[in-house]
Amino acid sequence: MEKKSLIYFESLGCDKNLVDSEVMLGMLNQEGFILTMNAEEAEAIIINTCSFIHDAKEESINTIIEYAGLKEEGHLKALIVVGCLTELYKEEVMKEIPEIDAILGAANYDRILEAVSEALAGHKYIRFDSIDNNPEVFINRTTETTKHYGYLKIAEGCDNNCTYCIIPKLRGKFRSRKMESLIEEVRFLVDQGKTEIILVAQDVGKYGRDIYNKKALPELIQKIAEVEGVHWIRLLYVYPEDVTEELISLMKEEPKLLHYIDMPLQHVDDTILKRMARKSRQESIRSLILRLRDQVPDICIRTTFIVGFPGETEEAFQELYRFVDEMKLDRVGVFTYSREEGTPAYTMDHQIDASLSMKRKDQIMLLQQNISTEKNRSMIGRTIEVMVDGYVPDDDIYIGRSYKDTPDVDGYVFLESDETLLSGDYVTVKIVQANEYDLIGEII
């Protein structure tokens, strides 16, 4: 058998990008390519890029330039770039960084074998199909997340066209995956030892609208819950207008569906929401949060806000500040507005100074830190289920997550145990201490 080349893979950006990377790795693995964790010994390097905001673009470009340097000083024969950055800057990337040997559009990750083979053979390879292309989904992906949880990308693209967002230009229109394919992939993930299934897409709540003519997320969740071996189901990126009564009822009735929802709000001042082309308004948002808390009393609500959006007056910012103070959401992330060329907001009047945007971000984050401390202290004395994520030998302590904690996003539950625990174990824990973001518990 012909010896296959050593491949180094760098996946940047969001969890949805990570799924694409895992598909590519699975394809390479099936063909006998060998994955290395040392870029300097690789014969081919693949970078799956991100360009959602300015900082992500900068990280992607710097990563490409860093690895391009290995072509002169290492074993590197082929540098392959794929993903959102290439979709946004097709010509510029190849022109400015000639060390790149192959480039694939965001919808062409299923062509990775061709790209690698051509690049290793010394040929330039460029492939850009329509961003609305639906690559064949390979469920036998090489899962790069930890052993016990996995992301399930249920749709691609987005139709919301928020004025600050470049995603529709990078990923195309909203396209749901067929339910049968998703359930097959869930079974595959469970076979890989994953018991927490995390549903992701640009817009999870609209799942099914395009292929089933209805919002079919509750039906999909029910089918996932029926798969033996699934223990937790977590929802990310459900827009407020898509939180239906059927979904809320399912959250109450289906024990595998965690009482957790990531619900991007972005702002609450109605004028700013309108300028953002968001569909919800503050009154409906407040009403939804109260309804969720009434029907699912222990629900954990996570959201994100953008400060410094064009036209955000001091009054509009104070409206947001009051909302955060009054509603006391469990998890809040704050971003300063990133002015992205090609979006409607890029040319809007009343752009906000970056230093003022950062000041506003710090104000909200300080407020939320105090809210988070209060929320965590209210957990002291409660008994909850915790999934073990890992072990810190220097401190002789285990790290876990509760239903309130999305991997790499939220906090942790730290545990001491006389018995050996394994990553992926579920344990019953009594919370005994709390700080701003993390909890400390004792195993019962």
Short mmCIF file of C-alpha atoms in Angstrom, two decimals:
data_model
loop_
_atom_site.label_atom_id
_atom_site.label_comp_id
_atom_site.label_asym_id
_atom_site.label_seq_id
_atom_site.Cartn_x
_atom_site.Cartn_y
_atom_site.Cartn_z
CA MET A 1 0.00 0.00 0.00
CA GLU A 2 1.28 3.46 -0.91
CA LYS A 3 2.40 5.46 2.11
CA LYS A 4 0.12 8.47 2.54
CA SER A 5 1.35 11.93 3.51
CA LEU A 6 1.31 13.46 6.97
CA ILE A 7 -1.51 16.02 7.28
CA TYR A 8 -1.78 18.85 9.80
CA PHE A 9 -5.25 20.37 10.18
CA GLU A 10 -6.16 23.74 11.70
CA SER A 11 -9.86 24.46 12.30
CA LEU A 12 -10.72 28.07 13.10
CA GLY A 13 -14.01 29.74 14.00
CA CYS A 14 -17.29 28.34 15.19
CA ASP A 15 -18.61 24.90 16.08
CA LYS A 16 -20.31 24.72 12.68
CA ASN A 17 -16.90 25.10 11.05
CA LEU A 18 -15.64 22.35 13.35
CA VAL A 19 -18.24 19.94 11.95
CA ASP A 20 -17.03 20.70 8.39
CA SER A 21 -13.47 20.08 9.56
CA GLU A 22 -14.44 16.75 11.08
CA VAL A 23 -16.05 15.70 7.79
CA MET A 24 -12.87 16.57 5.91
CA LEU A 25 -10.72 14.72 8.44
CA GLY A 26 -12.96 11.68 8.11
CA MET A 27 -12.51 11.66 4.34
CA LEU A 28 -8.73 12.01 4.64
CA ASN A 29 -8.57 9.30 7.27
CA GLN A 30 -10.54 6.89 5.09
CA GLU A 31 -8.04 7.42 2.27
CA GLY A 32 -5.14 6.55 4.55
CA PHE A 33 -3.71 10.01 5.16
CA ILE A 34 -2.01 10.32 8.54
CA LEU A 35 -2.95 13.15 10.88
CA THR A 36 -0.07 14.78 12.77
CA MET A 37 -0.26 17.21 15.67
CA ASN A 38 3.08 18.76 14.67
CA ALA A 39 2.77 21.26 11.82
CA GLU A 40 6.52 21.30 11.24
CA GLU A 41 6.59 17.66 10.17
CA ALA A 42 3.52 17.84 7.94
CA GLU A 43 3.71 17.43 4.19
CA ALA A 44 0.32 19.10 3.77
CA ILE A 45 -1.42 21.66 5.96
CA ILE A 46 -5.15 22.37 5.71
CA ILE A 47 -6.66 25.51 7.26
CA ASN A 48 -10.43 25.83 7.62
CA THR A 49 -10.85 29.59 7.93
CA CYS A 50 -13.36 31.96 9.50
CA SER A 51 -14.26 35.51 8.49
CA PHE A 52 -17.39 36.28 10.49
CA ILE A 53 -15.93 39.45 12.02
CA HIS A 54 -12.70 41.43 11.60
CA ASP A 55 -10.82 39.63 14.39
CA ALA A 56 -11.69 36.24 12.88
CA LYS A 57 -10.44 37.35 9.46
CA GLU A 58 -7.22 38.61 10.99
CA GLU A 59 -6.66 35.33 12.83
CA SER A 60 -7.27 33.35 9.63
CA ILE A 61 -4.85 35.46 7.59
CA ASN A 62 -2.16 35.35 10.27
CA THR A 63 -2.51 31.57 10.51
CA ILE A 64 -2.13 31.15 6.74
CA ILE A 65 0.96 33.38 6.69
CA GLU A 66 2.48 31.53 9.65
CA TYR A 67 2.16 28.13 7.98
CA ALA A 68 3.20 29.49 4.58
CA GLY A 69 6.60 30.09 6.14
CA LEU A 70 7.04 26.34 6.61
CA LYS A 71 7.29 25.84 2.86
CA GLU A 72 10.82 27.23 3.00
CA GLU A 73 12.01 25.77 6.28
CA GLY A 74 10.12 22.49 6.75
CA HIS A 75 8.73 19.43 5.00
CA LEU A 76 5.66 21.27 3.80
CA LYS A 77 4.76 20.57 0.19
CA ALA A 78 1.13 21.68 0.08
CA LEU A 79 -0.83 24.45 1.78
CA ILE A 80 -4.61 24.12 1.38
CA VAL A 81 -7.07 26.80 2.48
CA VAL A 82 -10.83 26.31 2.74
CA GLY A 83 -13.81 27.99 4.37
CA CYS A 84 -15.37 31.40 4.88
CA LEU A 85 -12.30 33.56 4.29
CA THR A 86 -11.73 32.04 0.88
CA GLU A 87 -15.39 32.57 -0.01
CA LEU A 88 -15.14 36.24 0.89
CA TYR A 89 -11.77 36.94 -0.73
CA LYS A 90 -11.43 34.46 -3.59
CA GLU A 91 -8.88 36.31 -5.69
CA GLU A 92 -7.08 38.29 -3.00
CA VAL A 93 -6.02 35.27 -0.94
CA MET A 94 -4.25 33.47 -3.79
CA LYS A 95 -2.73 36.68 -5.12
CA GLU A 96 -1.42 37.98 -1.79
CA ILE A 97 -0.23 34.62 -0.46
CA PRO A 98 1.24 32.71 -3.44
CA GLU A 99 2.43 29.92 -1.15
CA ILE A 100 -1.15 28.61 -1.13
CA ASP A 101 -1.44 25.57 -3.39
CA ALA A 102 -5.15 24.82 -3.22
CA ILE A 103 -8.19 26.84 -2.28
CA LEU A 104 -11.77 25.67 -1.73
CA GLY A 105 -14.94 27.66 -1.23
CA ALA A 106 -17.02 27.30 1.93
CA ALA A 107 -19.42 24.91 0.17
CA ASN A 108 -16.66 22.76 -1.32
CA TYR A 109 -15.17 20.99 1.68
CA ASP A 110 -16.32 17.71 0.15
CA ARG A 111 -13.60 18.22 -2.51
CA ILE A 112 -10.78 18.09 0.03
CA LEU A 113 -9.31 14.82 -1.30
CA GLU A 114 -8.95 16.26 -4.79
CA ALA A 115 -7.43 19.44 -3.41
CA VAL A 116 -4.85 17.61 -1.30
CA SER A 117 -3.90 15.17 -4.04
CA GLU A 118 -3.49 17.90 -6.67
CA ALA A 119 -1.53 20.15 -4.33
CA LEU A 120 0.85 17.35 -3.31
CA ALA A 121 1.39 16.60 -6.99
CA GLY A 122 2.54 20.17 -7.50
CA HIS A 123 -0.60 21.45 -9.22
CA LYS A 124 -2.61 24.50 -8.25
CA TYR A 125 -6.22 23.64 -7.40
CA ILE A 126 -9.14 26.08 -7.15
CA ARG A 127 -12.77 25.09 -6.66
CA PHE A 128 -15.70 27.43 -6.01
CA ASP A 129 -19.22 26.15 -6.53
CA SER A 130 -22.38 28.03 -5.63
CA ILE A 131 -22.60 28.87 -1.93
CA ASP A 132 -26.01 27.20 -2.05
CA ASN A 133 -24.33 23.93 -2.99
CA ASN A 134 -25.17 21.12 -0.56
CA PRO A 135 -22.07 18.97 -0.14
CA GLU A 136 -22.81 15.32 0.48
CA VAL A 137 -22.78 14.81 4.23
CA PHE A 138 -20.47 12.12 5.47
CA ILE A 139 -21.55 10.84 8.84
CA ASN A 140 -18.34 8.88 9.37
CA ARG A 141 -16.51 12.05 10.30
CA THR A 142 -13.45 12.09 12.51
CA THR A 143 -14.79 13.70 15.67
CA GLU A 144 -12.30 16.14 17.10
CA THR A 145 -14.29 17.20 20.16
CA THR A 146 -13.83 15.36 23.40
CA LYS A 147 -15.08 11.82 23.62
CA HIS A 148 -18.48 12.40 25.13
CA TYR A 149 -20.23 15.25 23.28
CA GLY A 150 -20.74 16.03 19.62
CA TYR A 151 -22.15 18.81 17.46
CA LEU A 152 -24.92 18.01 15.01
CA LYS A 153 -25.20 20.61 12.23
CA ILE A 154 -28.85 20.41 11.23
CA ALA A 155 -28.88 23.12 8.55
CA GLU A 156 -26.62 25.34 6.48
CA GLY A 157 -26.89 29.00 5.50
CA CYS A 158 -29.23 31.73 6.72
CA ASP A 159 -32.16 33.76 5.34
CA ASN A 160 -32.37 36.39 8.08
CA ASN A 161 -30.13 38.97 6.37
CA CYS A 162 -29.36 40.94 9.51
CA THR A 163 -27.72 44.17 8.35
CA TYR A 164 -24.45 43.57 10.28
CA CYS A 165 -23.94 39.96 9.18
CA ILE A 166 -21.92 38.57 6.26
CA ILE A 167 -23.00 34.93 6.77
CA PRO A 168 -25.64 34.77 3.97
CA LYS A 169 -22.94 35.86 1.50
CA LEU A 170 -20.57 33.19 2.82
CA ARG A 171 -22.92 30.29 3.44
CA GLY A 172 -25.91 30.91 1.19
CA LYS A 173 -29.60 30.54 1.82
CA PHE A 174 -31.03 28.47 4.67
CA ARG A 175 -30.99 24.74 3.84
CA SER A 176 -32.22 22.09 6.29
CA ARG A 177 -30.76 18.61 6.25
CA LYS A 178 -33.12 15.67 5.94
CA MET A 179 -34.24 14.20 9.22
CA GLU A 180 -33.31 10.64 8.25
CA SER A 181 -29.71 11.70 7.57
CA LEU A 182 -29.48 13.53 10.88
CA ILE A 183 -30.78 10.57 12.89
CA GLU A 184 -28.28 8.33 11.12
CA GLU A 185 -25.53 10.75 12.12
CA VAL A 186 -26.75 10.81 15.73
CA ARG A 187 -26.45 7.03 15.83
CA PHE A 188 -22.91 7.36 14.48
CA LEU A 189 -22.02 9.92 17.15
CA VAL A 190 -23.42 7.69 19.88
CA ASP A 191 -21.36 4.80 18.52
CA GLN A 192 -18.34 7.08 18.94
CA GLY A 193 -19.18 7.41 22.64
CA LYS A 194 -20.97 10.75 22.51
CA THR A 195 -23.94 11.04 24.85
CA GLU A 196 -24.55 14.81 24.63
CA ILE A 197 -25.82 15.92 21.23
CA ILE A 198 -25.54 19.69 20.62
CA LEU A 199 -27.76 21.01 17.83
CA VAL A 200 -26.18 23.82 15.81
CA ALA A 201 -26.90 25.83 12.65
CA GLN A 202 -26.94 29.51 11.81
CA ASP A 203 -30.63 29.45 12.77
CA VAL A 204 -31.64 26.23 14.54
CA GLY A 205 -35.26 27.23 15.19
CA LYS A 206 -36.19 27.39 11.51
CA TYR A 207 -35.22 23.79 10.89
CA GLY A 208 -37.55 22.08 8.41
CA ARG A 209 -39.27 25.18 7.11
CA ASP A 210 -37.71 24.82 3.66
CA ILE A 211 -38.07 21.05 3.14
CA TYR A 212 -41.05 20.14 5.34
CA ASN A 213 -43.00 23.43 5.06
CA LYS A 214 -43.08 23.74 8.84
CA LYS A 215 -40.79 24.35 11.79
CA ALA A 216 -39.84 20.75 12.47
CA LEU A 217 -37.32 21.24 15.30
CA PRO A 218 -39.57 19.66 17.98
CA GLU A 219 -40.11 16.59 15.79
CA LEU A 220 -36.38 16.28 15.17
CA ILE A 221 -35.63 16.54 18.89
CA GLN A 222 -38.16 13.80 19.65
CA LYS A 223 -36.54 11.49 17.11
CA ILE A 224 -33.07 12.20 18.51
CA ALA A 225 -34.33 11.47 22.03
CA GLU A 226 -35.48 8.06 20.85
CA VAL A 227 -31.92 7.07 19.90
CA GLU A 228 -30.55 4.76 22.56
CA GLY A 229 -27.43 6.18 24.17
CA VAL A 230 -28.39 9.85 23.88
CA HIS A 231 -28.44 11.34 27.39
CA TRP A 232 -28.49 15.12 26.85
CA ILE A 233 -29.76 17.24 23.93
CA ARG A 234 -28.67 20.87 23.92
CA LEU A 235 -30.05 23.73 21.77
CA LEU A 236 -27.89 26.55 20.43
CA TYR A 237 -28.85 29.54 18.26
CA VAL A 238 -32.66 29.56 18.45
CA TYR A 239 -33.97 33.02 17.50
CA PRO A 240 -36.69 34.35 19.84
CA GLU A 241 -39.39 34.39 17.14
CA ASP A 242 -38.84 30.65 16.64
CA VAL A 243 -39.37 29.62 20.27
CA THR A 244 -42.80 28.06 19.79
CA GLU A 245 -45.23 26.74 22.38
CA GLU A 246 -44.57 23.27 20.99
CA LEU A 247 -40.85 23.67 21.70
CA ILE A 248 -41.48 24.96 25.22
CA SER A 249 -43.84 22.05 25.93
CA LEU A 250 -41.25 19.59 24.67
CA MET A 251 -38.65 21.13 26.97
CA LYS A 252 -40.99 20.46 29.89
CA GLU A 253 -41.88 16.93 28.83
CA GLU A 254 -38.74 15.42 27.25
CA PRO A 255 -36.16 14.61 29.98
CA LYS A 256 -33.27 14.41 27.51
CA LEU A 257 -33.84 17.95 26.25
CA LEU A 258 -31.87 20.20 28.59
CA HIS A 259 -33.52 23.22 30.17
CA TYR A 260 -31.07 25.43 28.31
CA ILE A 261 -31.48 27.65 25.29
CA ASP A 262 -29.04 29.89 23.44
CA MET A 263 -31.28 32.66 22.09
CA PRO A 264 -29.38 35.41 20.21
CA LEU A 265 -31.01 38.78 20.94
CA GLN A 266 -28.25 41.21 19.80
CA HIS A 267 -30.08 44.26 21.23
CA VAL A 268 -33.39 45.31 22.78
CA ASP A 269 -33.81 48.94 21.74
CA ASP A 270 -36.51 48.82 19.07
CA THR A 271 -34.86 51.42 16.85
CA ILE A 272 -31.58 49.51 16.84
CA LEU A 273 -33.38 46.20 16.31
CA LYS A 274 -35.08 47.69 13.27
CA ARG A 275 -31.77 49.01 11.90
CA MET A 276 -30.31 45.54 12.44
CA ALA A 277 -33.27 44.03 10.51
CA ARG A 278 -34.07 41.84 13.51
CA LYS A 279 -37.62 40.49 13.60
CA SER A 280 -38.31 40.61 17.34
CA ARG A 281 -38.91 43.69 19.47
CA GLN A 282 -38.30 44.33 23.16
CA GLU A 283 -41.88 43.78 24.31
CA SER A 284 -42.10 40.35 22.66
CA ILE A 285 -38.63 39.43 23.94
CA ARG A 286 -39.54 40.29 27.52
CA SER A 287 -42.81 38.39 27.19
CA LEU A 288 -41.02 35.31 25.86
CA ILE A 289 -38.45 35.28 28.66
CA LEU A 290 -41.21 35.52 31.29
CA ARG A 291 -43.15 32.74 29.55
CA LEU A 292 -40.09 30.48 29.44
CA ARG A 293 -39.40 31.05 33.11
CA ASP A 294 -43.02 30.47 34.03
CA GLN A 295 -43.28 27.16 32.18
CA VAL A 296 -39.70 25.93 32.72
CA PRO A 297 -38.73 27.48 36.08
CA ASP A 298 -35.12 26.27 36.11
CA ILE A 299 -34.39 27.21 32.50
CA CYS A 300 -30.96 28.62 31.69
CA ILE A 301 -31.15 31.35 29.04
CA ARG A 302 -28.01 32.37 27.19
CA THR A 303 -27.78 35.29 24.76
CA THR A 304 -25.42 37.66 22.98
CA PHE A 305 -25.59 41.41 22.49
CA ILE A 306 -23.86 43.80 20.09
CA VAL A 307 -22.93 47.25 21.40
CA GLY A 308 -21.74 50.15 19.27
CA PHE A 309 -24.00 49.37 16.33
CA PRO A 310 -24.40 52.40 14.01
CA GLY A 311 -26.93 54.79 15.50
CA GLU A 312 -26.73 53.39 19.03
CA THR A 313 -27.37 56.52 21.06
CA GLU A 314 -26.66 56.75 24.76
CA GLU A 315 -30.41 56.34 25.33
CA ALA A 316 -30.45 53.15 23.25
CA PHE A 317 -27.48 51.77 25.16
CA GLN A 318 -29.13 52.60 28.50
CA GLU A 319 -32.23 50.74 27.30
CA LEU A 320 -30.05 47.67 26.79
CA TYR A 321 -28.33 48.17 30.15
CA ARG A 322 -31.66 48.36 31.98
CA PHE A 323 -32.88 45.25 30.21
CA VAL A 324 -29.83 43.24 31.28
CA ASP A 325 -30.17 44.55 34.83
CA GLU A 326 -33.89 43.78 35.06
CA MET A 327 -34.14 40.46 33.21
CA LYS A 328 -31.04 38.94 34.81
CA LEU A 329 -30.31 36.37 32.13
CA ASP A 330 -28.13 33.44 33.10
CA ARG A 331 -25.45 33.74 30.43
CA VAL A 332 -24.59 36.86 28.44
CA GLY A 333 -21.89 37.48 25.86
CA VAL A 334 -21.20 41.00 24.56
CA PHE A 335 -19.49 41.92 21.30
CA THR A 336 -18.53 45.31 19.96
CA TYR A 337 -19.95 45.95 16.51
CA SER A 338 -17.60 44.83 13.74
CA ARG A 339 -17.96 46.88 10.56
CA GLU A 340 -17.95 44.30 7.76
CA GLU A 341 -17.57 45.38 4.16
CA GLY A 342 -20.41 44.06 2.01
CA THR A 343 -23.08 44.35 4.71
CA PRO A 344 -25.80 47.04 4.74
CA ALA A 345 -24.59 48.31 8.13
CA TYR A 346 -21.17 49.08 6.65
CA THR A 347 -22.52 52.18 4.90
CA MET A 348 -24.94 53.28 7.62
CA ASP A 349 -24.57 56.74 9.11
CA HIS A 350 -23.71 57.40 12.76
CA GLN A 351 -20.91 54.85 13.07
CA ILE A 352 -19.80 54.57 16.71
CA ASP A 353 -16.24 55.21 17.88
CA ALA A 354 -14.43 51.97 18.80
CA SER A 355 -13.37 53.26 22.22
CA LEU A 356 -16.97 54.12 23.13
CA SER A 357 -18.12 50.68 21.95
CA MET A 358 -15.51 49.02 24.16
CA LYS A 359 -16.54 51.16 27.14
CA ARG A 360 -20.16 50.10 26.65
CA LYS A 361 -19.14 46.46 26.38
CA ASP A 362 -17.21 46.68 29.64
CA GLN A 363 -20.20 48.25 31.40
CA ILE A 364 -22.54 45.43 30.38
CA MET A 365 -20.00 42.73 31.19
CA LEU A 366 -19.37 44.16 34.67
CA LEU A 367 -23.11 44.24 35.30
CA GLN A 368 -23.49 40.68 34.05
CA GLN A 369 -20.60 39.51 36.20
CA ASN A 370 -22.51 40.60 39.28
CA ILE A 371 -25.69 38.94 38.00
CA SER A 372 -23.78 35.74 37.26
CA THR A 373 -22.33 35.74 40.78
CA GLU A 374 -25.82 36.04 42.28
CA LYS A 375 -27.16 33.32 40.00
CA ASN A 376 -24.34 30.95 40.89
CA ARG A 377 -24.66 31.58 44.63
CA SER A 378 -28.34 30.69 44.36
CA MET A 379 -27.21 27.23 43.24
CA ILE A 380 -25.48 26.51 46.58
CA GLY A 381 -27.26 23.65 48.28
CA ARG A 382 -28.89 22.39 45.07
CA THR A 383 -28.34 18.89 43.76
CA ILE A 384 -27.75 18.62 40.03
CA GLU A 385 -26.49 16.18 37.41
CA VAL A 386 -23.00 16.88 36.12
CA MET A 387 -21.12 15.45 33.16
CA VAL A 388 -17.41 14.87 33.85
CA ASP A 389 -15.26 16.63 31.24
CA GLY A 390 -11.77 15.93 32.49
CA TYR A 391 -9.23 15.80 35.32
CA VAL A 392 -6.53 18.25 36.49
CA PRO A 393 -3.85 16.06 38.10
CA ASP A 394 -1.86 18.98 39.58
CA ASP A 395 -4.90 20.06 41.57
CA ASP A 396 -6.39 16.56 41.96
CA ILE A 397 -9.75 17.86 40.84
CA TYR A 398 -12.28 16.91 38.19
CA ILE A 399 -13.89 19.36 35.77
CA GLY A 400 -17.52 18.92 34.81
CA ARG A 401 -20.48 20.70 33.28
CA SER A 402 -24.11 20.99 34.31
CA TYR A 403 -27.12 21.48 32.04
CA LYS A 404 -26.32 25.19 32.22
CA ASP A 405 -22.92 24.87 30.59
CA THR A 406 -22.18 24.60 26.87
CA PRO A 407 -18.63 23.32 26.18
CA ASP A 408 -15.99 26.05 25.73
CA VAL A 409 -18.61 28.77 26.19
CA ASP A 410 -20.02 28.70 29.72
CA GLY A 411 -18.63 27.83 33.14
CA TYR A 412 -17.59 24.61 34.87
CA VAL A 413 -18.40 22.58 37.94
CA PHE A 414 -15.25 21.56 39.83
CA LEU A 415 -15.38 18.27 41.75
CA GLU A 416 -13.31 16.30 44.19
CA SER A 417 -13.74 12.55 44.25
CA ASP A 418 -12.08 9.66 46.07
CA GLU A 419 -13.24 7.36 43.29
CA THR A 420 -11.80 7.48 39.78
CA LEU A 421 -14.10 9.22 37.34
CA LEU A 422 -13.94 9.05 33.56
CA SER A 423 -14.71 11.78 31.05
CA GLY A 424 -18.31 11.31 29.99
CA ASP A 425 -19.48 9.96 33.34
CA TYR A 426 -22.64 11.49 34.77
CA VAL A 427 -22.60 12.09 38.53
CA THR A 428 -25.02 13.59 41.04
CA VAL A 429 -23.49 16.62 42.70
CA LYS A 430 -24.41 18.93 45.56
CA ILE A 431 -23.19 22.50 44.98
CA VAL A 432 -21.24 23.83 47.98
CA GLN A 433 -19.45 26.93 46.65
CA ALA A 434 -19.78 29.40 43.80
CA ASN A 435 -17.90 32.26 42.14
CA GLU A 436 -18.66 34.54 39.19
CA TYR A 437 -18.68 31.85 36.54
CA ASP A 438 -17.99 28.44 38.09
CA LEU A 439 -19.40 26.14 40.74
CA ILE A 440 -17.77 23.76 43.21
CA GLY A 441 -19.59 20.59 44.14
CA GLU A 442 -19.44 17.41 46.16
CA ILE A 443 -20.41 14.09 44.63
CA ILE A 444 -23.34 12.45 46.38
#
